[in-house]
mmCIF file of C-alpha atoms (C1' of nucleotides) in Angstrom:
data_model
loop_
_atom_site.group_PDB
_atom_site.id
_atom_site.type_symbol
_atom_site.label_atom_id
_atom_site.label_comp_id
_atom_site.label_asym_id
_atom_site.label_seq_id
_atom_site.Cartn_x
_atom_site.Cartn_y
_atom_site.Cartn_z
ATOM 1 C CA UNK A 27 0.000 0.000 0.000
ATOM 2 C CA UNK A 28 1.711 2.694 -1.473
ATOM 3 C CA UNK A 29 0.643 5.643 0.080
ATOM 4 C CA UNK A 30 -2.392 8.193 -1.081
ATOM 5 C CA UNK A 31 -2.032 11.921 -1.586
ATOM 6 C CA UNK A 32 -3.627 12.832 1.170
ATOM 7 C CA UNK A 33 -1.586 11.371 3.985
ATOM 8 C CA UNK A 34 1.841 12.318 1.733
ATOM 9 C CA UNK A 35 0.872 15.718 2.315
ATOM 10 C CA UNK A 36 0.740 14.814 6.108
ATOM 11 C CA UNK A 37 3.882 13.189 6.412
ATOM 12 C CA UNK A 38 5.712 16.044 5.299
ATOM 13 C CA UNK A 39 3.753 18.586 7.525
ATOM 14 C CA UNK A 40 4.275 16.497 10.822
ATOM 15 C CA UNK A 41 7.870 15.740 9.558
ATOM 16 C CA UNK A 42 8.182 19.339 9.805
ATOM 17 C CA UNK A 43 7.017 19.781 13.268
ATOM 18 C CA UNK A 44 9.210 16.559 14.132
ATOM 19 C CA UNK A 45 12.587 18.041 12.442
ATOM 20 C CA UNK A 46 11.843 21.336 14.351
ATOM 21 C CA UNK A 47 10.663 19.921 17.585
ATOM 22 C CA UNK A 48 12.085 16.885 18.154
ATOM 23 C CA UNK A 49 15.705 18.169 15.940
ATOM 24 C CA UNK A 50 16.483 15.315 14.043
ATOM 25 C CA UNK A 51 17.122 15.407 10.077
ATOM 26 C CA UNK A 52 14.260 15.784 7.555
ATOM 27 C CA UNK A 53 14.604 11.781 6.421
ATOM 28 C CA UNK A 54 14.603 11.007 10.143
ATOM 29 C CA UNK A 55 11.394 12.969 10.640
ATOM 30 C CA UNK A 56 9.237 12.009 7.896
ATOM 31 C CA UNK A 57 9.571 8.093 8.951
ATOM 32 C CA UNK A 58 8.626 8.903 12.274
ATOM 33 C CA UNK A 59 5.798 11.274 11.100
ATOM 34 C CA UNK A 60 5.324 7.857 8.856
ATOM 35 C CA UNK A 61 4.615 6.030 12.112
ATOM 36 C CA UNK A 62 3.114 8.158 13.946
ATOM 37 C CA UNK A 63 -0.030 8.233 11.536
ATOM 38 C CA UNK A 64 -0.521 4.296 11.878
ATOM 39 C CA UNK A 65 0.627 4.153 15.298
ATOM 40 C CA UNK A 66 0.512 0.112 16.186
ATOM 41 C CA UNK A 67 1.040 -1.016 12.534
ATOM 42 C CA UNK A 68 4.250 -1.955 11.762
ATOM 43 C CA UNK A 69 5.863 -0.690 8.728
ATOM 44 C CA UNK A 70 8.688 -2.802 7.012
ATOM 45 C CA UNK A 71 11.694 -1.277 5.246
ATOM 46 C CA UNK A 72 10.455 -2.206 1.784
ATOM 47 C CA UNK A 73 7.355 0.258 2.769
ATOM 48 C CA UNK A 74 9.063 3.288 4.154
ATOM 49 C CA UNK A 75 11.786 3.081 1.262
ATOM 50 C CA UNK A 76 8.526 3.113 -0.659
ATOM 51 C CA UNK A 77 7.066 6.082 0.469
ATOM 52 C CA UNK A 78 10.009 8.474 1.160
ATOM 53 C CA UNK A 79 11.854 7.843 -1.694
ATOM 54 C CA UNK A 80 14.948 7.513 0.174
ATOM 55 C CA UNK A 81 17.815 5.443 -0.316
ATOM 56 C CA UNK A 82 18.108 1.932 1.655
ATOM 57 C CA UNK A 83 21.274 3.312 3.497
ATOM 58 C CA UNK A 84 19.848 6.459 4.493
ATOM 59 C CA UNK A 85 16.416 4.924 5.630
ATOM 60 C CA UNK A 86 18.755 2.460 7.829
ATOM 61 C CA UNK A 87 20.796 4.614 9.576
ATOM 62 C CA UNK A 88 18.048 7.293 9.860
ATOM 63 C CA UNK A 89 15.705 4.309 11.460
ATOM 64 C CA UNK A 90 18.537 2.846 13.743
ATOM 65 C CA UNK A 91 18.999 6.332 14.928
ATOM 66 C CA UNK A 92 15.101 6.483 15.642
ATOM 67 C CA UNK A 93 15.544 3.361 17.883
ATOM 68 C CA UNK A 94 18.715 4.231 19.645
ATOM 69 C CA UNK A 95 16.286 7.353 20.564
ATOM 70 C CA UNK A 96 13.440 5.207 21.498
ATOM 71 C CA UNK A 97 11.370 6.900 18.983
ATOM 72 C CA UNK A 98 10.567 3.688 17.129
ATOM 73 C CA UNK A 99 10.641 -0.011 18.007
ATOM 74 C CA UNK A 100 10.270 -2.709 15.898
ATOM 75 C CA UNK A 101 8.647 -6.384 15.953
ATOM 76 C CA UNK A 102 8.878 -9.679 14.250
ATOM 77 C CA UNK A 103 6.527 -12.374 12.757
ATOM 78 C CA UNK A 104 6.977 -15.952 13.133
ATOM 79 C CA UNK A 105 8.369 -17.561 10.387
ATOM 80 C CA UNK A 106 8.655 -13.966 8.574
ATOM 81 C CA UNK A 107 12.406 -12.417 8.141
ATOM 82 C CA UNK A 108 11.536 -8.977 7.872
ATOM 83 C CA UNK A 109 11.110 -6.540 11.029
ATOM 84 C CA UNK A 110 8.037 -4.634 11.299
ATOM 85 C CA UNK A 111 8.748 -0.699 12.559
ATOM 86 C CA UNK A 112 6.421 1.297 14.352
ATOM 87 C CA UNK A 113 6.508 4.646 16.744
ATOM 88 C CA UNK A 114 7.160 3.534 20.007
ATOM 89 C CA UNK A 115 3.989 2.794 22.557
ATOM 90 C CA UNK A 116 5.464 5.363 24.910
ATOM 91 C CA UNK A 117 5.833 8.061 22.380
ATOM 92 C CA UNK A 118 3.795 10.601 24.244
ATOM 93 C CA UNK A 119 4.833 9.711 27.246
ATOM 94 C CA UNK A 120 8.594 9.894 25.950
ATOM 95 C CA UNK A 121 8.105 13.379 24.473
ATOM 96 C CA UNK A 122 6.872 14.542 27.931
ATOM 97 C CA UNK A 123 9.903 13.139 29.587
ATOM 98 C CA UNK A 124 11.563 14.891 26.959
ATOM 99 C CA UNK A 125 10.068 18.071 27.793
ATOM 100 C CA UNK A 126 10.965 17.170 31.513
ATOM 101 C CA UNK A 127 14.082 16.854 30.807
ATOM 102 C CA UNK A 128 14.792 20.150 29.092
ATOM 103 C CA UNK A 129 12.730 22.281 31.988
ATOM 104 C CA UNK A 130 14.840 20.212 34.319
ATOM 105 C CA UNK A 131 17.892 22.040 32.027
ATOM 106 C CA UNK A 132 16.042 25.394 31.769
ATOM 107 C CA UNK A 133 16.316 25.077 35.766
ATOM 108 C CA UNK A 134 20.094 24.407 36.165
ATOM 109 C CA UNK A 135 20.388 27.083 33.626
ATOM 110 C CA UNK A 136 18.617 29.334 35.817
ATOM 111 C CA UNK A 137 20.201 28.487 39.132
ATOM 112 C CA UNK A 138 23.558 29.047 37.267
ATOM 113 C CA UNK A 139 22.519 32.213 36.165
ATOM 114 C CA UNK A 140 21.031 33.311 39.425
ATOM 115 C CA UNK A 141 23.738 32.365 41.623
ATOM 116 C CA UNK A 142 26.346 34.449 39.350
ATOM 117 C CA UNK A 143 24.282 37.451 39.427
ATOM 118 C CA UNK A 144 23.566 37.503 42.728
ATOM 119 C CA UNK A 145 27.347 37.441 43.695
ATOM 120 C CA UNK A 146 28.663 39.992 41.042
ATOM 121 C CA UNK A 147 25.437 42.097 39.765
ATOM 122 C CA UNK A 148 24.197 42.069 43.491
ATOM 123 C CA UNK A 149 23.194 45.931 42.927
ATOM 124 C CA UNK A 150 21.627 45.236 39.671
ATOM 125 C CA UNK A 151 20.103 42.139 41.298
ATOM 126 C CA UNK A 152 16.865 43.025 42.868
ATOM 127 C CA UNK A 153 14.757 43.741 39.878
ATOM 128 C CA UNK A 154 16.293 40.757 37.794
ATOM 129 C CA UNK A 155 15.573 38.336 40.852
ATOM 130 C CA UNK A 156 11.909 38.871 41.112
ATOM 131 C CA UNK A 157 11.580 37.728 37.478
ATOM 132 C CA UNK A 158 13.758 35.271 37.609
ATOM 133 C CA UNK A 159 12.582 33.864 41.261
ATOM 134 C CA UNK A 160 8.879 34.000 39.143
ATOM 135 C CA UNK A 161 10.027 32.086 36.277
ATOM 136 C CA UNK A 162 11.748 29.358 38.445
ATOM 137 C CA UNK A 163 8.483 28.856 39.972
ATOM 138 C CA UNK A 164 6.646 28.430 37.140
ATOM 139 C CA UNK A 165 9.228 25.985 35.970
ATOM 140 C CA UNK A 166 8.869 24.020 38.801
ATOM 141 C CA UNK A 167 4.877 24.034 38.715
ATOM 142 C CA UNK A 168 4.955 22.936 35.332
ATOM 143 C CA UNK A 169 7.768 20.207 36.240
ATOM 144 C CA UNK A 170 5.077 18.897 39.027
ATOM 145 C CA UNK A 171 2.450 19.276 36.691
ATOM 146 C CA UNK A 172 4.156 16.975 33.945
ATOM 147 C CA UNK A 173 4.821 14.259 36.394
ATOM 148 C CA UNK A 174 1.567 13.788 37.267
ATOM 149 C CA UNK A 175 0.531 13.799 33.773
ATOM 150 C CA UNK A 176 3.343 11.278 32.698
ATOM 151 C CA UNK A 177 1.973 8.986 35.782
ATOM 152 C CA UNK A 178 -1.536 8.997 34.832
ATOM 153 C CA UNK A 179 -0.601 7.901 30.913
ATOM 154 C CA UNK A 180 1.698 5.280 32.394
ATOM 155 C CA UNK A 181 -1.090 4.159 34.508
ATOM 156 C CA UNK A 182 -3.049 4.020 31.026
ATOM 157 C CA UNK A 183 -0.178 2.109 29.484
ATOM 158 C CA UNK A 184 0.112 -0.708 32.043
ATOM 159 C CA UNK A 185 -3.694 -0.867 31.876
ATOM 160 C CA UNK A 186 -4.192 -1.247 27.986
ATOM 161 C CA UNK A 187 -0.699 -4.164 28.084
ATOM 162 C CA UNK A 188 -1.887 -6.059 30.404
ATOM 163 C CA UNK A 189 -5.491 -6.447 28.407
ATOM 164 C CA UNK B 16 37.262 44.894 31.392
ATOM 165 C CA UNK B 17 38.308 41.812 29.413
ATOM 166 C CA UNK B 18 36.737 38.942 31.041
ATOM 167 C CA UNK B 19 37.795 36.747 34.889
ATOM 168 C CA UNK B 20 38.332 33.126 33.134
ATOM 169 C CA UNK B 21 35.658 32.180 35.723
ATOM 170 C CA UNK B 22 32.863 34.302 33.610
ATOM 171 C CA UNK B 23 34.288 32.745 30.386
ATOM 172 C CA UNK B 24 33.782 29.366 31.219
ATOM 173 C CA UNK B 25 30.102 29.978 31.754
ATOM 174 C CA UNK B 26 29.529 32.240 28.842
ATOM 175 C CA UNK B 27 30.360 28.951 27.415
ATOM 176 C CA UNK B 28 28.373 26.832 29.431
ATOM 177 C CA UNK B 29 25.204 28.634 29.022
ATOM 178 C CA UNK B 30 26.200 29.469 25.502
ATOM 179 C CA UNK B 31 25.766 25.990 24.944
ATOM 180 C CA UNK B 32 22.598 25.989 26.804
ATOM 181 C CA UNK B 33 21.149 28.756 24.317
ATOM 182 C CA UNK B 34 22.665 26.969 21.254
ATOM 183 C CA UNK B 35 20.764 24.138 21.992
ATOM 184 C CA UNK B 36 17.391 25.790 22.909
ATOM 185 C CA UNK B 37 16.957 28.695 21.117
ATOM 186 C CA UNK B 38 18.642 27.558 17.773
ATOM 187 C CA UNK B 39 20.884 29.658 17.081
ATOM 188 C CA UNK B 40 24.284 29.699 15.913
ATOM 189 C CA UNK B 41 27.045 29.185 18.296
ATOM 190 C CA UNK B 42 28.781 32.115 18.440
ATOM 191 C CA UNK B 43 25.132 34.113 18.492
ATOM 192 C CA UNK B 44 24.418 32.336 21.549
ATOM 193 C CA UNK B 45 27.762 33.220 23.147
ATOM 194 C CA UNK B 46 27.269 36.299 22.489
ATOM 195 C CA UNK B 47 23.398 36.105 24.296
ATOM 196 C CA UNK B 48 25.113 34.994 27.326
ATOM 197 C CA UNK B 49 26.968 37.525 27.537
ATOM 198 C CA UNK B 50 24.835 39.758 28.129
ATOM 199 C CA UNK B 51 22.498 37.368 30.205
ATOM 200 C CA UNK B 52 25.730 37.290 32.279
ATOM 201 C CA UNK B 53 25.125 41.099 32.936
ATOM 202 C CA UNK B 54 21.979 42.227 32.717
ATOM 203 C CA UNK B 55 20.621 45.605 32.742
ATOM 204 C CA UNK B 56 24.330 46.619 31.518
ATOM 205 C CA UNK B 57 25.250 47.563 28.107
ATOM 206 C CA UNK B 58 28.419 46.070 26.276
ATOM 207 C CA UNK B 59 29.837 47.906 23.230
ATOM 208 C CA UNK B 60 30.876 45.839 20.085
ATOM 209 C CA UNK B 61 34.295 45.958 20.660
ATOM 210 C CA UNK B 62 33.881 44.314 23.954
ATOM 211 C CA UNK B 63 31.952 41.819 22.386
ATOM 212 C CA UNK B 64 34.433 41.489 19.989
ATOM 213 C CA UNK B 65 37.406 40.832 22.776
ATOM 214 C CA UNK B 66 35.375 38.597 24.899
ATOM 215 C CA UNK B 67 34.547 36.579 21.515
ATOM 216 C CA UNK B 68 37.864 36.468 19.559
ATOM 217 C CA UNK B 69 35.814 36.549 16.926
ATOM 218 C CA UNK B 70 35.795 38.935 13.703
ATOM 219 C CA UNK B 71 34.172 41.960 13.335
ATOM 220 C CA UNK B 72 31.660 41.108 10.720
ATOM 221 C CA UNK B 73 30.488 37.777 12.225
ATOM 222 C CA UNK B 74 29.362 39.645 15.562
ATOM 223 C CA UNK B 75 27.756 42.263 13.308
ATOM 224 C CA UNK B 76 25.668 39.606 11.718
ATOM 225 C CA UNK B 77 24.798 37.455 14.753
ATOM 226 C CA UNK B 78 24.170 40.498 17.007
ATOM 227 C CA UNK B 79 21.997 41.567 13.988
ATOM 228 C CA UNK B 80 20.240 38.373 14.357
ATOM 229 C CA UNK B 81 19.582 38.695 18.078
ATOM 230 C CA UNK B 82 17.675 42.154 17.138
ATOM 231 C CA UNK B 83 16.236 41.003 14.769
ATOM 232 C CA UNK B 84 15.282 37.902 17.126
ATOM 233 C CA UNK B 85 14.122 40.779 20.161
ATOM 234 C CA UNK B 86 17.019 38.803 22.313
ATOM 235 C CA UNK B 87 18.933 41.917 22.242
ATOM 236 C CA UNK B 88 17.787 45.433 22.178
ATOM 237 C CA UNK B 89 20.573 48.076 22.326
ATOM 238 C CA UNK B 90 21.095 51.933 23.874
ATOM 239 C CA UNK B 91 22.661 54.928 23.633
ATOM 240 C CA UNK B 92 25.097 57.448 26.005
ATOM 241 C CA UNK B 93 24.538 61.232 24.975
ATOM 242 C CA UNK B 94 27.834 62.465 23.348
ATOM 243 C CA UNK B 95 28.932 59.014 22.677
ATOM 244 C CA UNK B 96 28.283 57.343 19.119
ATOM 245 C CA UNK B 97 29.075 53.367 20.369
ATOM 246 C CA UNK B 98 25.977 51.229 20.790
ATOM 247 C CA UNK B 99 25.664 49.484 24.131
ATOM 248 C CA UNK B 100 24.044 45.969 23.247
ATOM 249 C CA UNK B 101 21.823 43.822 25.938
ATOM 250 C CA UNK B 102 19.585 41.361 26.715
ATOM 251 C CA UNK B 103 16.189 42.701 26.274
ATOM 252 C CA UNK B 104 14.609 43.394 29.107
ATOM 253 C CA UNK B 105 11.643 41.348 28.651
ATOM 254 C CA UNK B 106 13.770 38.215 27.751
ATOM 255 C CA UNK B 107 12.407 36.005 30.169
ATOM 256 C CA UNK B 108 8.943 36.909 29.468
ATOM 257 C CA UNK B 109 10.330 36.093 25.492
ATOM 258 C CA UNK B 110 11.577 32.744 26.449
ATOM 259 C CA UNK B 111 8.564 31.898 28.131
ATOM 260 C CA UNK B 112 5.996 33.211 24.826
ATOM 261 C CA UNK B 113 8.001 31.274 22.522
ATOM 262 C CA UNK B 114 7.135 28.042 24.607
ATOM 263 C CA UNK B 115 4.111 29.518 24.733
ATOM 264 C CA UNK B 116 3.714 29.224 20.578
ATOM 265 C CA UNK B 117 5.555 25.887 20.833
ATOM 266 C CA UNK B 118 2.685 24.695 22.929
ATOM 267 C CA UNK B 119 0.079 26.374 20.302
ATOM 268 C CA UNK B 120 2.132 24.344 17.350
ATOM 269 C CA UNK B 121 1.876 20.955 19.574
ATOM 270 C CA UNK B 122 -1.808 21.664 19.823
ATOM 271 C CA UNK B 123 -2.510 22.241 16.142
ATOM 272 C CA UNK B 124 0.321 18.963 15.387
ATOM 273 C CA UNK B 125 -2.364 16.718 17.899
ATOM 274 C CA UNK B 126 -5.409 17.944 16.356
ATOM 275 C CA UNK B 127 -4.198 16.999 13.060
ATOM 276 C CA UNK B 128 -3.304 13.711 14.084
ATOM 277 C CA UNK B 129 -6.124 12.630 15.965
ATOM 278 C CA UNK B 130 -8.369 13.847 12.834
ATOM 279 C CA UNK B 131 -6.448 11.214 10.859
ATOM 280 C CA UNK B 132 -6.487 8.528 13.270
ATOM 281 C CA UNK B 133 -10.306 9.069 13.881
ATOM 282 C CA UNK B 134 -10.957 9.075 9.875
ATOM 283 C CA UNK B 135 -8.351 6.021 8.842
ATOM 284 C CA UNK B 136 -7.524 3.870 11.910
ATOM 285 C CA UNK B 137 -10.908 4.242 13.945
ATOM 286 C CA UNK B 138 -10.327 0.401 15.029
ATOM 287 C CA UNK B 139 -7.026 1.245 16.556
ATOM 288 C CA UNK B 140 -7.964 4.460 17.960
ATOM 289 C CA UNK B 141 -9.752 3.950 20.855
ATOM 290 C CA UNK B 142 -6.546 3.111 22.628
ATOM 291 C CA UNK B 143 -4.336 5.491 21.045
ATOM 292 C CA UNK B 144 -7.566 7.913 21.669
ATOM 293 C CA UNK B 145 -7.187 7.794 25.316
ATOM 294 C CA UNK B 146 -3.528 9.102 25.468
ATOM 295 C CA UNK B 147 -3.603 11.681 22.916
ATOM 296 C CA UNK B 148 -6.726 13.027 24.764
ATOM 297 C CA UNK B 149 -4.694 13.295 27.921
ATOM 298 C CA UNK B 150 -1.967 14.941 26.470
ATOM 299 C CA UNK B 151 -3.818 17.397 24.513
ATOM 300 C CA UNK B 152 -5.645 18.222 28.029
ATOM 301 C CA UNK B 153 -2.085 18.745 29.986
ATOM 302 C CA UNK B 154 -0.672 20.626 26.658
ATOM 303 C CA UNK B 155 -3.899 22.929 27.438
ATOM 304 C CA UNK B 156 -3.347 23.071 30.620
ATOM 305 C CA UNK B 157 0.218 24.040 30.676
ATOM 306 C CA UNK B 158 -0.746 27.186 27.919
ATOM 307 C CA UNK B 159 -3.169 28.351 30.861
ATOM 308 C CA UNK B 160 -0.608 28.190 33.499
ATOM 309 C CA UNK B 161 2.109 30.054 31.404
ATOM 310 C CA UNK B 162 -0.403 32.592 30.066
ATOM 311 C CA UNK B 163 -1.058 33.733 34.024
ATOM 312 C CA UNK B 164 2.796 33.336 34.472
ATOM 313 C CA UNK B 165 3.240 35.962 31.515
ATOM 314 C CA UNK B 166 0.479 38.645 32.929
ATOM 315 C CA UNK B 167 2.651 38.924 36.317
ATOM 316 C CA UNK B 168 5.799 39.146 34.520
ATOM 317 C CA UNK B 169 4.404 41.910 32.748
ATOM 318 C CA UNK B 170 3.012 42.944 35.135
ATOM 319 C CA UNK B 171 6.086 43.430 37.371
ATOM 320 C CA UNK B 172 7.967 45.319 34.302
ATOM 321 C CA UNK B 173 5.827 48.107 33.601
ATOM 322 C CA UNK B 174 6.202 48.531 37.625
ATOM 323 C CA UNK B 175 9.631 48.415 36.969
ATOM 324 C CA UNK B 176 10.015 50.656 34.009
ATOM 325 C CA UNK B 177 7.312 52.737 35.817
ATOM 326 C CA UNK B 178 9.779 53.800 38.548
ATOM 327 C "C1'" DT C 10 25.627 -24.581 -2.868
ATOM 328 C "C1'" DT C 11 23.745 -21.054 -5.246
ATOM 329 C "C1'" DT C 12 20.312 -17.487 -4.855
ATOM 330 C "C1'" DA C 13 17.306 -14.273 -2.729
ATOM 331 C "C1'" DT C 14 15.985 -11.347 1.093
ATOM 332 C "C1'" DA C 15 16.715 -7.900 4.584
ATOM 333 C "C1'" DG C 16 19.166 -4.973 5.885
ATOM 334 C "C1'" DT C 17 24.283 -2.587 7.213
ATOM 335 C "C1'" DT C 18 28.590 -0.187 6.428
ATOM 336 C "C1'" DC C 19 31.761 2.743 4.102
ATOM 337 C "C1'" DG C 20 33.430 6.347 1.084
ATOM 338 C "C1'" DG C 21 32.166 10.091 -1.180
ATOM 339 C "C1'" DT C 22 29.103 14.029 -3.056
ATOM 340 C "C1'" DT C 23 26.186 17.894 -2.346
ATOM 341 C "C1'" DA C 24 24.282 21.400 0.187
ATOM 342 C "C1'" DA C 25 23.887 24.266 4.059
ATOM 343 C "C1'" DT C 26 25.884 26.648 8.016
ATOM 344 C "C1'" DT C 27 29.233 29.301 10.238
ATOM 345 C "C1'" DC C 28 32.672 32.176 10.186
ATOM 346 C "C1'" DC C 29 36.400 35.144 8.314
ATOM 347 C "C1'" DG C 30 38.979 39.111 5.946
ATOM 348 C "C1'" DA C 31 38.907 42.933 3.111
ATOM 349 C "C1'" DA C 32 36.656 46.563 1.338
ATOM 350 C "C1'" DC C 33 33.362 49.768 2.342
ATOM 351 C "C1'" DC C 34 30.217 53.526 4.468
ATOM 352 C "C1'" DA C 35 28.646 57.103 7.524
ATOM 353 C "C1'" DA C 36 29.400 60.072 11.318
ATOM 354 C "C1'" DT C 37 32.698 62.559 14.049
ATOM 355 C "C1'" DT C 38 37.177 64.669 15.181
ATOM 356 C "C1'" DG C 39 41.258 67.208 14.360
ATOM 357 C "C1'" DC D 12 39.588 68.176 4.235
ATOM 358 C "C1'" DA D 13 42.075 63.847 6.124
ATOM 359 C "C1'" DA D 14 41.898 60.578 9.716
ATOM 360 C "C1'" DT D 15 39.596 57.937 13.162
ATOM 361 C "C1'" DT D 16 35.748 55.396 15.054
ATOM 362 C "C1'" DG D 17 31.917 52.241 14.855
ATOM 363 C "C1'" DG D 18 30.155 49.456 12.560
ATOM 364 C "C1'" DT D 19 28.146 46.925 7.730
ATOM 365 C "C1'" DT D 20 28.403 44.252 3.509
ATOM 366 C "C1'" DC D 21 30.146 40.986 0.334
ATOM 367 C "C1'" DG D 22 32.706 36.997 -1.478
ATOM 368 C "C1'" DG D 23 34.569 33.175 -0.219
ATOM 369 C "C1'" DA D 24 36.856 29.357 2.890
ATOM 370 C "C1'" DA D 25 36.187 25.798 6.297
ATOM 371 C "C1'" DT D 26 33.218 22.874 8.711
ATOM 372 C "C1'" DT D 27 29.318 20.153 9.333
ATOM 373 C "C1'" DA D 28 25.026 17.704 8.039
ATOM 374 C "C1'" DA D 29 22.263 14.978 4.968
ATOM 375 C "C1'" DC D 30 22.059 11.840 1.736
ATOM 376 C "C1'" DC D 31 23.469 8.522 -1.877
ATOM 377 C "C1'" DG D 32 25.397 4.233 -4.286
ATOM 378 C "C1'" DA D 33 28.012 0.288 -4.175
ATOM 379 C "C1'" DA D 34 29.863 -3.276 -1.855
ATOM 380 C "C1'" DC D 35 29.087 -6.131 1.928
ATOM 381 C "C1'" DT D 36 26.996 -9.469 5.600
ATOM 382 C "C1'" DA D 37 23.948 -12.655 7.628
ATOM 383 C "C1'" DT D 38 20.019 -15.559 7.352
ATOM 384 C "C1'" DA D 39 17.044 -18.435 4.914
ATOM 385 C "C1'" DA D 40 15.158 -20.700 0.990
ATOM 386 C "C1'" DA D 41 15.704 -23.462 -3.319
#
DNA sequence: TTTATAGTTCGGTTAATTCCGAACCAATTG
DNA sequence: CAATTGGTTCGGAATTAACCGAACTATAAA
C-alpha cells in the first residue's frame, strides 16, 4: 500500500514539526511522522523506502537512529524475516519526559545564572531576581504538573498491556 | 574589562545551553550569554568582539540576528556614538511566549493527528484515543498556566520601568 | 551450494551553516 | 579636508550535516 495523496501531504507537515521539535534530520522525521499516523502497525523497510523515496542506506541509519532514541521499536513475525517498525507505545509519554528533561535544564540554567548574578550584579540584582525567582516557579509548577501527567498515561499504558 | 576566566567558562556553558534551545548559531548564543551574564548593563561591540575572539563582521551579523530575534535590544550614552548591546529586558517573558507558541504548534500537530487517526484507523484508535486526549488536556493546561505566568511578569515590568 | 531477502557499512558528493577578511560607508574629530 | 571610530556588507573558505550508491553481511530458501 503505497501511500495516497492525502496522507503524503501529512507526512511532510508532521515531519516538519518533528525536524523542528524533536531536531532530528528531515529523512529522520518524515519516517517517524510515517509512524506516527498508523501508530501500532508496523511498517517494514520495503514500505518506508517506498514512500520516502529515500535510499536503503539512508532509511537504515536514519531508522537505527530512531531506535537508539526510542522513537521507534520494531517487531517480528513468526516464520517472517523482515522486522516490522512502528513509533514507540510510549511516544507521548517519551516526548513529555523529553520536555521534563529540558525544563529540568532550563532550571540548572537558571540556578547558574542566578547564583552568578547575585554574587557579582548584586546591585543590579533586585529587579532581575523577582523575574527570575517568578520564572523558576513556574518551571517548577509545570515540572510537578508533567509528572503527574506522565503517571496517569503510564497508569493508562500498564492498563491497555496487560489487556 | 576583558573577562575573569571564571565568567568565560560559563559564557560557554550557558552558551551551549542557548545553542541548543533557542537555535541559534554558536557564536550568536555566546554572544546572548553575555549579556544574560550582565543584565541591565550595556556592552559595546568591541567588547563583544574581545570577549569573543571573533571577527568583526560575524558579531555584526549574529548580534543583527539577536535584534532582529528581540534577544537583544541596544542603547545609547549622549555624546557618545558606540551602541551598548543587551539582553532585552523582557527576555524572560520572550523565552517563556516562545514556549508559549511551541505549545500552540503541539496543539494544532495533535489535532491533526487525531483527525487522521479518527478518519483512517478508527479500530485502533480507541486506545491510542485515550492518550492523545490526555496529552492534549495537559498541553492545554500548561498554555493556561504560562499565560497567568506571563500577565505577572508583565506585570512586574511596567512597575519596573514605571519607577 | 547457489540465490534471494533484509538490511548494514563505508566512502564520497552535495548542500547548508558558520565564520572570516577585506573593502566599504557614515558620522565625528582634528 | 584627512583621519579615526563604529560598525556593515560581500565573497569566499572551512566545517558540518544529509544523503546517496556500491559493496558487503547474515540468514534463509531453493
Amino acid at each position: 500500500m503505497s501511500c495516497s495523496e492525502h496522507k503524503k501531504k501529512l507526512i511532510e507537515e508532521v515531519g516538519l514539526h518533528f525536524e523542528q521539535t524533536h531536531q532530528i534530520s528531515p529523512l529522520a522525521a518524515r519516517i517517524y511522522a510515517i509512524m506516527i499516523l498508523s501508530p501500532y502497525e508496523g511498517h517494514t523497510f520495503e514500505e518506508i523506502l517506498d514512500i520516502t523515496c529515500a535510499s536503503k542506506s539512508s532509511v537504515s541509519t536514519q531508522l537505527n537512529l530512531l531506535i537508539q532514541l526510542k522513537k521507534v521499536e520494531y517487531f517480528t513475525k513468526p516464520g517472517d524475516r523482515k522486522r516490522y517498525f512502528r513509533a514507540s507505545k510510549r511516544y507521548l509519554i517519551n516526548t513529555l519526559q523529553e520536555n521534563l528533561e529540558s525544563i529540568n535544564a532550563e532550571i540548572k540554567f537558571m540556578d547558574k545564572i542566578s547564583e552568578f548574578n547575585a554574587k557579582y550584579n548584586k546591585n543590579k540584582f533586585e529587579k532581575y531576581g523577582e523575574f527570575s525567582k517568578l520564572f523558576k516557579g513556574y518551571l517548577i509548577n509545570q515540572k510537578e504538573n508533567m509528572k503527574d501527567t506522565i503517571e496517569k498515561m503510564s497508569n493508562l499504558t500498564e492498563e491497555l498491556t496487560d489487556k
